[in-house]
Short mmCIF file of C-alpha atoms in Angstrom, two decimals:
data_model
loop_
_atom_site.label_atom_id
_atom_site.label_comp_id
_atom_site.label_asym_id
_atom_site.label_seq_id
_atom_site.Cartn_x
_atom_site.Cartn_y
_atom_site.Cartn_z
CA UNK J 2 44.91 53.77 -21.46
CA UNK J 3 42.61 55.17 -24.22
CA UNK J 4 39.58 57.29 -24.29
CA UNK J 5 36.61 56.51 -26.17
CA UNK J 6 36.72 58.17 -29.46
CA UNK J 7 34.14 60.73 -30.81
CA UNK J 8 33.58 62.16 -33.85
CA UNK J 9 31.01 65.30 -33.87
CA UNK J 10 28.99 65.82 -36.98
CA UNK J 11 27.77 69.29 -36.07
CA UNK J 12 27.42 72.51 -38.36
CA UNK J 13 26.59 75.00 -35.56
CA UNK J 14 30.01 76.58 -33.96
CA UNK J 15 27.94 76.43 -30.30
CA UNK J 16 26.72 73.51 -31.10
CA UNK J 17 29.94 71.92 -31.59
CA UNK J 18 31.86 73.82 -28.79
CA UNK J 19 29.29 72.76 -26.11
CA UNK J 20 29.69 68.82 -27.16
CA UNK J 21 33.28 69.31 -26.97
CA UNK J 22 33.17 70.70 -23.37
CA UNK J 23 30.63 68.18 -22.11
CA UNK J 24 32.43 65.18 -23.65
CA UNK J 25 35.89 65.98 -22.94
CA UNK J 26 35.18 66.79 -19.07
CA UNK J 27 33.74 63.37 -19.02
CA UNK J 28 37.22 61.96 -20.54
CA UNK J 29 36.31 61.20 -24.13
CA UNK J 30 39.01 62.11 -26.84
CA UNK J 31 37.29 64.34 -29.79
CA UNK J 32 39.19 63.39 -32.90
CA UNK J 33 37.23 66.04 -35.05
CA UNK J 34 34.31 68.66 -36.02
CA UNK J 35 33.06 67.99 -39.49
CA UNK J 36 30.82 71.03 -40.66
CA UNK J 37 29.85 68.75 -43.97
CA UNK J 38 29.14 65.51 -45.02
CA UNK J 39 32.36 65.07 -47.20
CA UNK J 40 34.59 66.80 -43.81
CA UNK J 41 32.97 64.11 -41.89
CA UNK J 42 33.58 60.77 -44.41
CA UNK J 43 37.15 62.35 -44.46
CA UNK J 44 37.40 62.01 -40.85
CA UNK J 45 35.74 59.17 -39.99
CA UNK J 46 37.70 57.13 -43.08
CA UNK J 47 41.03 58.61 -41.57
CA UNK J 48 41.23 58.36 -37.18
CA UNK J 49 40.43 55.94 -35.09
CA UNK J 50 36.43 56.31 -34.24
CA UNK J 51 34.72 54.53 -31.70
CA UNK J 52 31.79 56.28 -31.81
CA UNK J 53 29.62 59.58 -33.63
CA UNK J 54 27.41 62.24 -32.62
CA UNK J 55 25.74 63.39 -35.74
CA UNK J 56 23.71 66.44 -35.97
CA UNK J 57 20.75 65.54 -38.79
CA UNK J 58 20.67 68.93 -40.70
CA UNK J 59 23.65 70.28 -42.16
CA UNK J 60 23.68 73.23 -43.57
CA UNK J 61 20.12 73.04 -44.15
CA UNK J 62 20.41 69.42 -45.50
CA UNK J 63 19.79 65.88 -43.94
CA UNK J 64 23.30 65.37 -44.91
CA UNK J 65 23.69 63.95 -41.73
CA UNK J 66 21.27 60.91 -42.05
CA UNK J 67 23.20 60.69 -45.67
CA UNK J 68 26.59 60.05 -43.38
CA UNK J 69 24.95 57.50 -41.40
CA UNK J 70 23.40 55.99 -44.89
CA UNK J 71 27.02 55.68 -45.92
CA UNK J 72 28.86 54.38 -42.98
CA UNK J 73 26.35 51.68 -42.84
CA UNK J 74 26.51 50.46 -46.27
CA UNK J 75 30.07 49.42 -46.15
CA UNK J 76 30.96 46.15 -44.52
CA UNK J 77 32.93 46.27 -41.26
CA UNK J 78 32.73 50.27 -41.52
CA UNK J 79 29.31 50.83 -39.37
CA UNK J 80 30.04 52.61 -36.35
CA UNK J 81 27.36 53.32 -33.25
CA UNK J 82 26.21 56.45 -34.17
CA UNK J 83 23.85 59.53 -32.06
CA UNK J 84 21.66 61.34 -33.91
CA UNK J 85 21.26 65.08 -32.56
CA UNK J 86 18.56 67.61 -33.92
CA UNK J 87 15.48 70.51 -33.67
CA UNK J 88 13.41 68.96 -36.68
CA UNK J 89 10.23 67.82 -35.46
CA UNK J 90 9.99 66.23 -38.83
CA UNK J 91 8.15 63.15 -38.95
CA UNK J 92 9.32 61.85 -42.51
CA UNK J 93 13.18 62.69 -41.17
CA UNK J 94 12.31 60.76 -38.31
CA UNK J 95 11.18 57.62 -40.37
CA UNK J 96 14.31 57.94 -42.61
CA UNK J 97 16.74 58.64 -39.38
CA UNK J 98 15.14 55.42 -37.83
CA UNK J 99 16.09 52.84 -40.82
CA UNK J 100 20.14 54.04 -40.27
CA UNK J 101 20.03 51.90 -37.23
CA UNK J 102 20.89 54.66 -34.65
CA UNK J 103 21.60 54.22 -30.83
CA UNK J 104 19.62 57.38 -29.78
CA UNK J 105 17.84 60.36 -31.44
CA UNK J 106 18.00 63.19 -29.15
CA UNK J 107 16.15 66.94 -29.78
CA UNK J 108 18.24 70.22 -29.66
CA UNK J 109 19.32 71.93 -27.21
CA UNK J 110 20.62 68.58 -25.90
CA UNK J 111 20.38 67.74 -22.10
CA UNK J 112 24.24 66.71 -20.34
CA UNK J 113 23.29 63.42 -19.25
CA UNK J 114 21.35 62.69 -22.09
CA UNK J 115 24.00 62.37 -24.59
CA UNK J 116 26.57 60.81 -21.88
CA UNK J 117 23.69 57.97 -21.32
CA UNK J 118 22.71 58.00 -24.76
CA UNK J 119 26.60 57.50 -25.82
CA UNK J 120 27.46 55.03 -22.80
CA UNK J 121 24.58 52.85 -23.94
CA UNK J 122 25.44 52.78 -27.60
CA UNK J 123 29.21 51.44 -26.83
CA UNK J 124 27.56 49.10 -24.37
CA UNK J 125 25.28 47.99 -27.13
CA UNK J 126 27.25 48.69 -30.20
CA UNK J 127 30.88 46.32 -28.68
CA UNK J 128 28.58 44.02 -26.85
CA UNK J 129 29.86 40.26 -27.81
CA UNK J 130 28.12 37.03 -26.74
CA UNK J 131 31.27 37.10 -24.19
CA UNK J 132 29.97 40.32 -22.24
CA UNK J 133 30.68 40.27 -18.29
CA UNK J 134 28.62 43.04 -16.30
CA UNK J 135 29.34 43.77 -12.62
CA UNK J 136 26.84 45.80 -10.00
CA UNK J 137 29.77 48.13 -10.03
CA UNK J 138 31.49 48.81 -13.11
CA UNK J 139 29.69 47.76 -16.87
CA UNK J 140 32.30 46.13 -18.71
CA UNK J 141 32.06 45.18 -22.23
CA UNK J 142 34.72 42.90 -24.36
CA UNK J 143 35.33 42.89 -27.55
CA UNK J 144 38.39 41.18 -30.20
CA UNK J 145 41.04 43.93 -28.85
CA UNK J 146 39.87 46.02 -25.86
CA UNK J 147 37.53 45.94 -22.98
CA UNK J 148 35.09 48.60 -22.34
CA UNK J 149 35.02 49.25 -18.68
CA UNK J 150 32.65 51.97 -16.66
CA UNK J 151 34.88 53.54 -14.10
CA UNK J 152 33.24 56.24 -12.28
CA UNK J 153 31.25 58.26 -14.96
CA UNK J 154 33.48 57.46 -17.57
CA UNK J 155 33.80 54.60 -19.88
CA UNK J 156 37.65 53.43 -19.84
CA UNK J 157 38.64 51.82 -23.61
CA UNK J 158 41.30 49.14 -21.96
CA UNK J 159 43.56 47.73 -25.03
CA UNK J 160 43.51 43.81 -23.97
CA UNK J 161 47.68 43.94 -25.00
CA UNK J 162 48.13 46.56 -22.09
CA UNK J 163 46.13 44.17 -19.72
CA UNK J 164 49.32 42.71 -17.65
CA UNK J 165 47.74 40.05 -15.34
CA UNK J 166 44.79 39.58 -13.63
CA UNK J 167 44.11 39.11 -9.98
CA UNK J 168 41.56 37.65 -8.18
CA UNK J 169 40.35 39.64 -4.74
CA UNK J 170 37.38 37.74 -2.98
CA UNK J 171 34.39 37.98 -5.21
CA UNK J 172 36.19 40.54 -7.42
CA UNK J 173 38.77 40.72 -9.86
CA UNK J 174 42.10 43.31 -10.29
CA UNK J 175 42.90 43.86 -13.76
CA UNK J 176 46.40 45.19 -13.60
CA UNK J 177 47.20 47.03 -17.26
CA UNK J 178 50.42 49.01 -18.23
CA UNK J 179 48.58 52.52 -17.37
CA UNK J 180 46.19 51.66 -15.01
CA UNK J 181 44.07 49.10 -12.97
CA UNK J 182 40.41 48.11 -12.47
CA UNK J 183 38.25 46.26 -9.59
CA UNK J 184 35.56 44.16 -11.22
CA UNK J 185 33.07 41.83 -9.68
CA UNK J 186 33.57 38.51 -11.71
CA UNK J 187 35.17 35.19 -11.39
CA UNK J 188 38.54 34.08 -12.58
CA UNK J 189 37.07 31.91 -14.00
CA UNK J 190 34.74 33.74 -16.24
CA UNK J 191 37.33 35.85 -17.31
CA UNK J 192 39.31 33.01 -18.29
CA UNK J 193 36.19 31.97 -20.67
CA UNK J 194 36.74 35.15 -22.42
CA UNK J 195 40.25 35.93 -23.02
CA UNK J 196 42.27 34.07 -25.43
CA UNK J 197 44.24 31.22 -24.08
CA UNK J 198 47.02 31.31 -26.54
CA UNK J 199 47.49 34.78 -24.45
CA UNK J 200 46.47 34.63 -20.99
CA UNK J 201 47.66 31.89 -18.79
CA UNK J 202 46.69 30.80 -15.48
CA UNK J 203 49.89 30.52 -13.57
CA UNK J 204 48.20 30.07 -9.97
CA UNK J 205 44.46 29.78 -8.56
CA UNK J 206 44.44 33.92 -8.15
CA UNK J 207 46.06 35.15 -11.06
CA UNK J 208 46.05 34.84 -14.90
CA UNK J 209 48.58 36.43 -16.81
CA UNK J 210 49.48 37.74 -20.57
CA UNK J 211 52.61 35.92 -21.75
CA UNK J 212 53.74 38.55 -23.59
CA UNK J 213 54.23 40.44 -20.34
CA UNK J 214 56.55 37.90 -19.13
CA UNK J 215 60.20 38.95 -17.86
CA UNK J 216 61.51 35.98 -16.15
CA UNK J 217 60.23 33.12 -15.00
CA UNK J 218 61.52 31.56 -11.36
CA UNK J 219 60.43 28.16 -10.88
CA UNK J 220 62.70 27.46 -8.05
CA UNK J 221 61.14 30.60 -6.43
CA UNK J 222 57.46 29.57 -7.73
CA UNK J 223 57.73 33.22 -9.23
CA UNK J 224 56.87 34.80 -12.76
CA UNK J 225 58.45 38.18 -13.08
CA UNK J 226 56.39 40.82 -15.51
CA UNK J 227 56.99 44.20 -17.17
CA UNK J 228 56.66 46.92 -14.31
CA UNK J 229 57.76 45.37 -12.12
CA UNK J 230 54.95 42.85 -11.41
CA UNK J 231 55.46 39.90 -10.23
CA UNK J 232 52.70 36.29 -9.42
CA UNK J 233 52.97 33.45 -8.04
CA UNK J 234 53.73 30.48 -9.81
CA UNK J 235 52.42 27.27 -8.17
CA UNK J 236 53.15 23.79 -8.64
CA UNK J 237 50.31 23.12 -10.37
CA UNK J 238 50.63 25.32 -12.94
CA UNK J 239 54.49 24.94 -13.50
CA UNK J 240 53.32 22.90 -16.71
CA UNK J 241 52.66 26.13 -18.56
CA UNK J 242 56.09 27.20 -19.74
CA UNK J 243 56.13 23.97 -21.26
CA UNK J 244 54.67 25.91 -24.22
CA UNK J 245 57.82 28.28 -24.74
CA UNK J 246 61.04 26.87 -26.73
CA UNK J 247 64.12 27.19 -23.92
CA UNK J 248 67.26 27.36 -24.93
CA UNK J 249 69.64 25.22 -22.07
#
């Protein structure tokens, strides 16, 4: 399982430090501190960003709307961005609001601010015309991984660690290598938005990723999968392994 991760734009040592602490209790992975606008291109060209917490003024400058200015002008670069700062500015205001940002908070920044303003942008930022949301748990998928709200944090589920998927009453258990998640949604609606070269439907409760598969049982109306996982293969469904090329 993978955090959700930040990079922090941020010239102030305090600054920094505090965003670090508040962020990292609430499980999200800081892959750097850029002081400038060149440390930050560096980092954010070079490790794996999901999303960035700018601070406007850098070293005096609004290098950090610059950053944003840059990110956004290169196709399939953009990230969601957060724009952090004590200018009351109203001309750095106007230019800050053309990058597109998610939020534009005012220093000293307030804890649940930035993890609102941060869990909204992702929300936003990933959303896909196939979105699910539950009463319980926001969940957000996009090409490779789901976004899914599990207590205060927001889990970044790789959709190749997802092993099968269970259905429980009203909800549904998502079963991954690391991990596992209760969601309220159908089967069915899940089915609508995985891919079905991938995920299979091997009975009326469960749908499973093919690439997880161990051994399959028919005489047992069983499908073994990695850790020790196993589902029930019905008769109905017994059609699906029709896809694989056996060698008898």
């Amino acid at each position: 399982m993978n955090s959700i991760n930040v990079l922090i734009i941020e010239d102030t040592p305090a600054e920094s430090d505090a965003l670090i602490e508040v962020l990292t209790e609430n499980n999200y992975s800081i892959v750097g501190v850029a002081r400038t606008n060149a440390e930050a291109l560096q980092l954010f060209y070079n490790n794996p960003v999901d999303i960035v917490v700018i601070d406007v003024f850098l070293n005096g400058s609004p290098d950090g709307i610059s950053f944003a200015e840059t990110i956004n002008a290169v196709p399939n670069a953009s990230k969601p961005f957060v724009f952090l700062t004590s200018s009351k500015d109203r001309q750095i205001f106007e230019r800050a609001k053309l990058t597109q940002p998610f939020s534009f908070l005012m220093k000293p920044f307030n804890e649940l601010e930035i993890l609102y303003a941060l869990e909204m942008a992702v929300e936003k930022f990933y959303k896909q015309p196939n979105v699910f949301l539950s009463d319980d748990q926001d969940t957000v998928i996009g090409q490779d991984y789901l976004f899914i709200k599990k207590n205060k944090a927001l889990k970044k589920v790789l959709l190749a660690d997802i092993i099968y998927v269970e259905v429980e009453d009203r909800y549904c258990k998502i079963v991954t290598t690391v991990e596992k998640f209760l969601i309220l949604i159908s089967l069915t609606k899940i089915m609508e938005l995985l891919d079905p070269k991938i995920f299979c439907r091997t009975h009326r409760n469960f749908l499973i990723n093919i690439e997880k598969i161990i051994e399959i049982v028919p005489q047992d109306n069983l499908i073994w999968l990695v850790n020790n996982h196993s589902v029930v293969l019905s008769d109905k469904y017994k059609d699906f392994s029709n896809q694989f090329r056996i060698l008898k």
